[in-house]
Rosetta silent file (secondary structure, phi, psi, omega in degrees, C-alpha in Angstrom):
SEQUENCE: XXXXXXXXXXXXXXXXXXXXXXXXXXXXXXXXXXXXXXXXXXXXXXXXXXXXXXXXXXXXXXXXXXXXXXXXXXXXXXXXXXXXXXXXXXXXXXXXXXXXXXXXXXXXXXXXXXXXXXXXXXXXXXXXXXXXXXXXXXXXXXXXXXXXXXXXXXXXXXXXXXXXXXXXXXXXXXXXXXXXXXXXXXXXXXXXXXXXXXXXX
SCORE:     score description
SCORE:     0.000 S_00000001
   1 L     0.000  127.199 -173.479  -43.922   91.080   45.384 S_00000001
   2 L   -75.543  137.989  178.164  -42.564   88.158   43.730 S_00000001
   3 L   -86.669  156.904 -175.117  -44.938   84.867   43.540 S_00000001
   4 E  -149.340  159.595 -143.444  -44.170   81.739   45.735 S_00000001
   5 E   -94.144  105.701  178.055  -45.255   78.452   46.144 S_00000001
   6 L   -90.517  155.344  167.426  -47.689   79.044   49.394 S_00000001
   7 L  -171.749  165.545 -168.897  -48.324   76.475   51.993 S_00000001
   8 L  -122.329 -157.666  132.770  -48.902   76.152   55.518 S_00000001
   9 L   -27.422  -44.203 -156.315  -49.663   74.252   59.279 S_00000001
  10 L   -80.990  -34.035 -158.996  -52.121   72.017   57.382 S_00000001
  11 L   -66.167  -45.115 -156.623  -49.427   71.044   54.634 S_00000001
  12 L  -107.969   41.438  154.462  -46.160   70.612   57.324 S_00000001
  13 L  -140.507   -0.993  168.946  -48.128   68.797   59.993 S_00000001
  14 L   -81.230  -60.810  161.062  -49.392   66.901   57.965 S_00000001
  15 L   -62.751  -21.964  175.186  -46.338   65.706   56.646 S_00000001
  16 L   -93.133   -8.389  160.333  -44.841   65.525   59.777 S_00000001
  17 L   -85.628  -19.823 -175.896  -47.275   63.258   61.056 S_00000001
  18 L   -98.643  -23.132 -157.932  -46.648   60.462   58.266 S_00000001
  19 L  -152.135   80.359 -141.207  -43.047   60.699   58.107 S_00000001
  20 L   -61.434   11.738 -174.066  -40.988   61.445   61.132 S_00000001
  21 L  -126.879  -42.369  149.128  -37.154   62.227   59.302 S_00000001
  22 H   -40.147  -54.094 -171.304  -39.312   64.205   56.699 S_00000001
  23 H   -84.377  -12.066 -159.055  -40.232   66.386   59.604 S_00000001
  24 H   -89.589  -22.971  158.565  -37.380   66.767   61.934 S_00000001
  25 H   -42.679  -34.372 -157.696  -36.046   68.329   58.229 S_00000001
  26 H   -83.005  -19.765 -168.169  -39.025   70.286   57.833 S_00000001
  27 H   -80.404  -56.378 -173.178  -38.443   71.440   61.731 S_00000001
  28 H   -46.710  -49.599 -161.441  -34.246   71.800   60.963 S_00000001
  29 H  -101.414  -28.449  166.299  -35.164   74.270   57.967 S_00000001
  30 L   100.792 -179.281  168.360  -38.144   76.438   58.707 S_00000001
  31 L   -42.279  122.810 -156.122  -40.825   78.087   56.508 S_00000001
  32 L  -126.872  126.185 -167.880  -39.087   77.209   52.828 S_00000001
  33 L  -114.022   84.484 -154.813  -40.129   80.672   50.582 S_00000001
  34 E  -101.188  103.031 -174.874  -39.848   79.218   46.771 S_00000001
  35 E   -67.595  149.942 -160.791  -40.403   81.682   43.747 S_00000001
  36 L  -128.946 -179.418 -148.663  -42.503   80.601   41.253 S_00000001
  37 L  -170.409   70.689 -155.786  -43.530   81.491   37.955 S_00000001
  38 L  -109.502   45.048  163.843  -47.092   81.458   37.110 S_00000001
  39 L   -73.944   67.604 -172.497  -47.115   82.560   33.160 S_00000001
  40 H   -29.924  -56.141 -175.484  -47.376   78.784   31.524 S_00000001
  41 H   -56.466  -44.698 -174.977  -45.823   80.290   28.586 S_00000001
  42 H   -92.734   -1.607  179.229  -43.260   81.955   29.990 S_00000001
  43 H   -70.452  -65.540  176.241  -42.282   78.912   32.691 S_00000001
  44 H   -20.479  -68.365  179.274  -42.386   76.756   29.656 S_00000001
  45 H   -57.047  -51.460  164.160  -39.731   78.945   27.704 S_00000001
  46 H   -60.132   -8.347 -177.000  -37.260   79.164   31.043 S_00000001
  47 H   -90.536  -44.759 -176.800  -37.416   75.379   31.308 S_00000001
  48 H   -51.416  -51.153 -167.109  -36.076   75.031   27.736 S_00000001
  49 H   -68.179   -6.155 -174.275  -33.727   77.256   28.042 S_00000001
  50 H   -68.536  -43.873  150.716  -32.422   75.479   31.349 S_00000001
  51 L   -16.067  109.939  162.215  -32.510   72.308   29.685 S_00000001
  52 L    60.814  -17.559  166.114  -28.949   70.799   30.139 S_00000001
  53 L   -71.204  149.849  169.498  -27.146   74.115   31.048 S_00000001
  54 L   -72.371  170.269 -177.174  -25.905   75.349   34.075 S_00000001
  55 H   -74.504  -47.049  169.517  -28.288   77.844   36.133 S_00000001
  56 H   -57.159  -20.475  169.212  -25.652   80.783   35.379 S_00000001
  57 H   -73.285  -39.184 -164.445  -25.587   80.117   31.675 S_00000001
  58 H   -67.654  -57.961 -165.949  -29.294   79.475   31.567 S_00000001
  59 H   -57.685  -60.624  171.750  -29.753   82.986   33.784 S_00000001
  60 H   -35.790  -89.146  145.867  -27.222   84.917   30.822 S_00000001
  61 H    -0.815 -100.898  174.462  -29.456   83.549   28.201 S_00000001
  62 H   -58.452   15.356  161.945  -32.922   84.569   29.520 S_00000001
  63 L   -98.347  -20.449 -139.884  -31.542   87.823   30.672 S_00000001
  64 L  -148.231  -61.410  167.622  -30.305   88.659   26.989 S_00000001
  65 H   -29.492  -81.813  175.381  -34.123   86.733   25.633 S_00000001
  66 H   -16.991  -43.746 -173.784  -35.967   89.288   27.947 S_00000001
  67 H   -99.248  -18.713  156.648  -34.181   92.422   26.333 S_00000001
  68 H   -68.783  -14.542  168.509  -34.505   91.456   22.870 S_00000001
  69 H   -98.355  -37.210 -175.342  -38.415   90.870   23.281 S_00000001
  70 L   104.926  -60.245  174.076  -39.194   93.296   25.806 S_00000001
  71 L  -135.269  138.085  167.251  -42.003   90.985   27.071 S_00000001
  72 L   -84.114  113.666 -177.412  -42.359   87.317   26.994 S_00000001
  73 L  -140.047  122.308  140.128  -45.457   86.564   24.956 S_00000001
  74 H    -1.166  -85.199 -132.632  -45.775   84.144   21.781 S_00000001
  75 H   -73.976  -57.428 -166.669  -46.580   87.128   19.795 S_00000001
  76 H   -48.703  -56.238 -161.072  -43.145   88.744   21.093 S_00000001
  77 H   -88.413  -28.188  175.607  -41.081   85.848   19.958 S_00000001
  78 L   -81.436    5.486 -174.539  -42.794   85.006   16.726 S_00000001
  79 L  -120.457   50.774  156.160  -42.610   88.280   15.143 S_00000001
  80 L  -116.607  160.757  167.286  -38.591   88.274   16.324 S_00000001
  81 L   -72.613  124.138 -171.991  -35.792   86.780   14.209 S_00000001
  82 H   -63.998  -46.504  173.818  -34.409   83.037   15.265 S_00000001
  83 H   -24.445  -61.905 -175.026  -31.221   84.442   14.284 S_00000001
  84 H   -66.719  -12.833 -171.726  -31.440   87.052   16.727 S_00000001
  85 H   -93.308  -30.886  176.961  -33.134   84.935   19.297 S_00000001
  86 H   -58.321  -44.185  170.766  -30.327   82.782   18.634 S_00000001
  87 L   -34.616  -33.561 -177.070  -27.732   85.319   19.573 S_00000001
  88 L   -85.477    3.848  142.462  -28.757   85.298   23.218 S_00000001
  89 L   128.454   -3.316 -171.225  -26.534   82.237   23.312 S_00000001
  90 L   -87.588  172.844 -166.499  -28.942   79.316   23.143 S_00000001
  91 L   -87.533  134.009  158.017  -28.726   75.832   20.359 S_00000001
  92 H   -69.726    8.817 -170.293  -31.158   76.298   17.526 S_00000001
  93 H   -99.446  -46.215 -173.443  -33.170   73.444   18.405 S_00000001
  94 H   -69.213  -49.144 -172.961  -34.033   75.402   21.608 S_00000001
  95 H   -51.830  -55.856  172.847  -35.269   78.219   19.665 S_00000001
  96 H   -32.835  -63.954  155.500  -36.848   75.720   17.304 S_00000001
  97 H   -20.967  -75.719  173.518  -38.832   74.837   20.383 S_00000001
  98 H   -35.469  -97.126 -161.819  -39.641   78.045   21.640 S_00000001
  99 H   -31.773  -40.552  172.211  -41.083   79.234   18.509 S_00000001
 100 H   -61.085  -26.319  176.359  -42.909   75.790   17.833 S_00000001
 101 H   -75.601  -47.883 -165.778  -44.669   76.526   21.529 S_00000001
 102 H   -50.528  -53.239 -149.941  -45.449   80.246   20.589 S_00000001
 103 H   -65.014  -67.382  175.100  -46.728   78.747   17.176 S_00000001
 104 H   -50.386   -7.269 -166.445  -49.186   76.256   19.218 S_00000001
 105 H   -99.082  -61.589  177.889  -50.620   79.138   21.593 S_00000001
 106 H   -53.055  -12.831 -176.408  -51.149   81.611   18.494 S_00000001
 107 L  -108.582   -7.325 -160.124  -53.211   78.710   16.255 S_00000001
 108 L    58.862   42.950 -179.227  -54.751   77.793   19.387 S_00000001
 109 L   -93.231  -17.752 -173.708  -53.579   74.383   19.194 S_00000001
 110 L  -150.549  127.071  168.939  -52.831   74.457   22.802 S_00000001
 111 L  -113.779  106.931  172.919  -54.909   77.087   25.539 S_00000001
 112 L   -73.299   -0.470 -172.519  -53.218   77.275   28.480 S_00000001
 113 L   -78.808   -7.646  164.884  -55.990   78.951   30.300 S_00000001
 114 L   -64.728  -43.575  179.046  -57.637   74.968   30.534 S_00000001
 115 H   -40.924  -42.972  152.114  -54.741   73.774   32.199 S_00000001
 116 H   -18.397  -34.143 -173.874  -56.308   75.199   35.402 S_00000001
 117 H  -125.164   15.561  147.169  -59.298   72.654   35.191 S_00000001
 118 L   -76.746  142.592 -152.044  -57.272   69.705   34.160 S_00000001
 119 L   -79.537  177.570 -178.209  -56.515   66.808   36.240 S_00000001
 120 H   -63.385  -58.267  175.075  -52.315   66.344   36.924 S_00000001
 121 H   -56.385  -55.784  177.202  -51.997   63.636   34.086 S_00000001
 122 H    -6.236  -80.376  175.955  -54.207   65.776   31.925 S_00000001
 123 H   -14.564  -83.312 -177.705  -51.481   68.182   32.027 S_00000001
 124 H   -55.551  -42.371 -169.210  -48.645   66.667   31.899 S_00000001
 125 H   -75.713  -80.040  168.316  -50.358   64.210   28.492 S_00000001
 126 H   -17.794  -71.869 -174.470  -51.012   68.288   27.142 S_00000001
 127 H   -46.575  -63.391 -145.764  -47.614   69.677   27.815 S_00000001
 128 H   -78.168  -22.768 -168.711  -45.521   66.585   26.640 S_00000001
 129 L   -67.271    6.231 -165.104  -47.558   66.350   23.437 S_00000001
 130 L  -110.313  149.388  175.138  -45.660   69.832   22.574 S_00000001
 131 L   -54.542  117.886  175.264  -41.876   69.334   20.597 S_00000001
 132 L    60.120   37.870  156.895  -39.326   69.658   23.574 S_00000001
 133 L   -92.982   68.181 -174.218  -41.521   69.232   26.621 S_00000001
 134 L   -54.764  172.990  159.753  -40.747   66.243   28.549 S_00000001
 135 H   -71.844   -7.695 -154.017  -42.876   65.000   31.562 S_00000001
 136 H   -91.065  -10.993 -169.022  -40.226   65.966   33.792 S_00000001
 137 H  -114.262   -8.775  172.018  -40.806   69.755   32.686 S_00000001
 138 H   -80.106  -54.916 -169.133  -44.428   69.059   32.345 S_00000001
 139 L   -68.173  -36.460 -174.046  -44.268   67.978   36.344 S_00000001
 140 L   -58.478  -52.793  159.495  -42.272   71.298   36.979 S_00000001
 141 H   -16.315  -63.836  174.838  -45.090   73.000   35.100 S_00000001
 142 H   -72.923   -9.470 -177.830  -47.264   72.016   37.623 S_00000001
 143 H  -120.744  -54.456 -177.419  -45.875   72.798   40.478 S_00000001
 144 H   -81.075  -19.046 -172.498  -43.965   76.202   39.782 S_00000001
 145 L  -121.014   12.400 -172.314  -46.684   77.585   37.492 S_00000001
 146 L  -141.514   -9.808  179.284  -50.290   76.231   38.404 S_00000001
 147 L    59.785   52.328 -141.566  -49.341   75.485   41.792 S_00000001
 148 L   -98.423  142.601  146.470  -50.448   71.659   42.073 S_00000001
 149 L  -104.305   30.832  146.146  -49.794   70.247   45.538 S_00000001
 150 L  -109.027   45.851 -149.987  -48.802   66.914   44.638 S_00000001
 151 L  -136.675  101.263 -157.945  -46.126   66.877   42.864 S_00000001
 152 L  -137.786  101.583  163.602  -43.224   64.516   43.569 S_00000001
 153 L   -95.792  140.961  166.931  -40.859   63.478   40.270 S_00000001
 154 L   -72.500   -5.484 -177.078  -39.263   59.979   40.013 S_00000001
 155 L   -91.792    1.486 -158.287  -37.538   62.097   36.610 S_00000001
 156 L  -149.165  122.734 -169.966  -35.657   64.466   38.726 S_00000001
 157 L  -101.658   22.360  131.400  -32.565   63.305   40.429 S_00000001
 158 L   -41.712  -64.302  170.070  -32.131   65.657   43.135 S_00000001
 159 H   -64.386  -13.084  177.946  -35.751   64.112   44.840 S_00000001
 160 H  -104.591   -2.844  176.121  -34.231   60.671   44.428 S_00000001
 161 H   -68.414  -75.460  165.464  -30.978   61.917   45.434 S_00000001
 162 H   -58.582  -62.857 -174.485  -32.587   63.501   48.909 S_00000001
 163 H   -31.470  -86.660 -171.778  -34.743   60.481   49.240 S_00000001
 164 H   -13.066  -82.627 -164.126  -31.165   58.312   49.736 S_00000001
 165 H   -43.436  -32.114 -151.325  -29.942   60.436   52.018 S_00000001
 166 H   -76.982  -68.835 -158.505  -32.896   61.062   53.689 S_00000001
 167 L   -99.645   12.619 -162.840  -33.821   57.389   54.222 S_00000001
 168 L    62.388   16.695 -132.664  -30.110   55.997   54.293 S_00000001
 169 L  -124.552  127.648  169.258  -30.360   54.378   50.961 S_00000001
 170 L   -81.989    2.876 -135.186  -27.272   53.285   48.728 S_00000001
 171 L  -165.411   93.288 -170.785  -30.144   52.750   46.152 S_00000001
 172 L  -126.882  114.109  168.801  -33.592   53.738   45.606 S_00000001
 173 L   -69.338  158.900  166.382  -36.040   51.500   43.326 S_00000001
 174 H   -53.978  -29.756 -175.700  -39.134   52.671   41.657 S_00000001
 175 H   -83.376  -28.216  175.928  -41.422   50.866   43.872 S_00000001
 176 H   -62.893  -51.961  178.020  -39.229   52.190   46.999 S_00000001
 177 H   -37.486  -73.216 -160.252  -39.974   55.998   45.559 S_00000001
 178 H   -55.986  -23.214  173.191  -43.689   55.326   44.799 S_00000001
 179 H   -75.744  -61.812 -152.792  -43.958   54.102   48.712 S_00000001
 180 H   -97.513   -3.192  168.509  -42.672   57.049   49.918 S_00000001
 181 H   -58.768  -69.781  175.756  -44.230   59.491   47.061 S_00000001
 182 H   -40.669  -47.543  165.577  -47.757   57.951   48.672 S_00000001
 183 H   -65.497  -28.706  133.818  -47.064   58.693   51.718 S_00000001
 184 H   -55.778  -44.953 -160.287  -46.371   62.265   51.247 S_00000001
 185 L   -67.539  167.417  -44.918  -49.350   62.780   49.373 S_00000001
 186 L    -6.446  -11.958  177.704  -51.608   65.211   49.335 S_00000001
 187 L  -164.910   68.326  137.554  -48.690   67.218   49.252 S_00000001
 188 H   -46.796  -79.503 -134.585  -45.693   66.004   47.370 S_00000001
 189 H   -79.140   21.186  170.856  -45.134   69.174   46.097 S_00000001
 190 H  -105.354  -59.032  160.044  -44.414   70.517   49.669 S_00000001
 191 H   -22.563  -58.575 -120.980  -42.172   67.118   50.353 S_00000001
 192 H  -111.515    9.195 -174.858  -40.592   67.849   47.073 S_00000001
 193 H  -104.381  -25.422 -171.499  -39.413   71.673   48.093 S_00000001
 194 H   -90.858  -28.070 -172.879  -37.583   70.276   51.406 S_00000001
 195 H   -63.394  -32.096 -174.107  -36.159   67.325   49.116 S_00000001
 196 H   -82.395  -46.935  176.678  -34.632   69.918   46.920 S_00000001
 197 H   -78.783  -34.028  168.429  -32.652   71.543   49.790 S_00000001
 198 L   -94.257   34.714 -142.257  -31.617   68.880   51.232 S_00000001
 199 L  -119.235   -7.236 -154.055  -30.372   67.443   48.299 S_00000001
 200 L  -122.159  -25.294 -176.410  -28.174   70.533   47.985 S_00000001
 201 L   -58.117    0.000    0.000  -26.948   70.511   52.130 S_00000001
């Protein structure tokens, strides 16, 4: 069984009590069943390669990673050749990445098994501190692999995208976002799974 992002009644009545065109979506679309990915290391590595790519190129790529390591683990990728890693179709900069992440896990420069008892900035201040880890992939981080329930980015223009539409908006300011980002919370990152489909409808 593949992992997914669980949530319930408490999450989507919740939400549907603060924000009534949030809910008649959440009513319109049902039970939303969103696979997840809860390896840090290996989330980490699919976000690079995703980075700027289409999903089918990206999917080609990490399908072609996968069979040249066998398993993704640091250890896997540092004792392969960046030539060869290169070969599965990705920019050497991405590899450059990769390998610099493997490199931090293996020196212990970075343990991802803390990230569990770190607060949501914590995280995110951790992650981005690594060579080609933004916050925005940091926030993803947090949501697809640690399973954070708050988690609503102002970086990712699908949720600000939905928001318009959502709310009528030719426009959406930061301070407009951050009002309705509050107002979801405790659980953005439930908000931020219906924002993503209907950003796509």
């Amino acid at each position: 069984m593949k992992p997914v992002f669980r949530y319930g009644e408490k999450e989507v009545n919740y939400l549907k009590s603060r924000d009534r065109r949030l809910g008649d979506v959440i009513d319109r679309m049902g039970p939303l069943e969103v696979e997840t990915m809860p390896d840090v290391f290996t989330a980490l590595v699919f976000s690079i390669i995703n980075q700027q790519v289409s999903s089918k190129a990206a999917d080609t790529v990490w399908t072609r990673l996968l069979e040249i390591t066998g398993t993704m683990t640091p250890k896997t990728i540092l004792a392969t050749d960046p030539e060869v890693l290169q070969k599965c179709g990705t920019t050497h900069k991405k590899i450059s990445y990769i390998r610099g992440i493997a490199d931090a896990v293996t020196t212990g420069q970075v343990d991802f098994s803390q990230l569990h008892f770190m607060s949501d900035q914590q995280v995110i201040k951790q992650l981005s501190s690594l060579h080609g880890i933004g916050p925005w992939t940091a926030e993803m981080l947090l949501l697809f692999s640690l399973h954070r329930y708050d988690v609503i980015s102002y970086d990712d223009l699908a949720i600000r995208r939905a928001m318009m539409k959502l709310y009528d908006l030719d426009q959406l300011s930061k301070e407009q976002f951050q009002r309705y980002r509050k107002r979801y919370s405790p659980y953005g990152s439930v908000a931020s799974l219906y924002l993503w489909e209907l950003s796509v409808e």
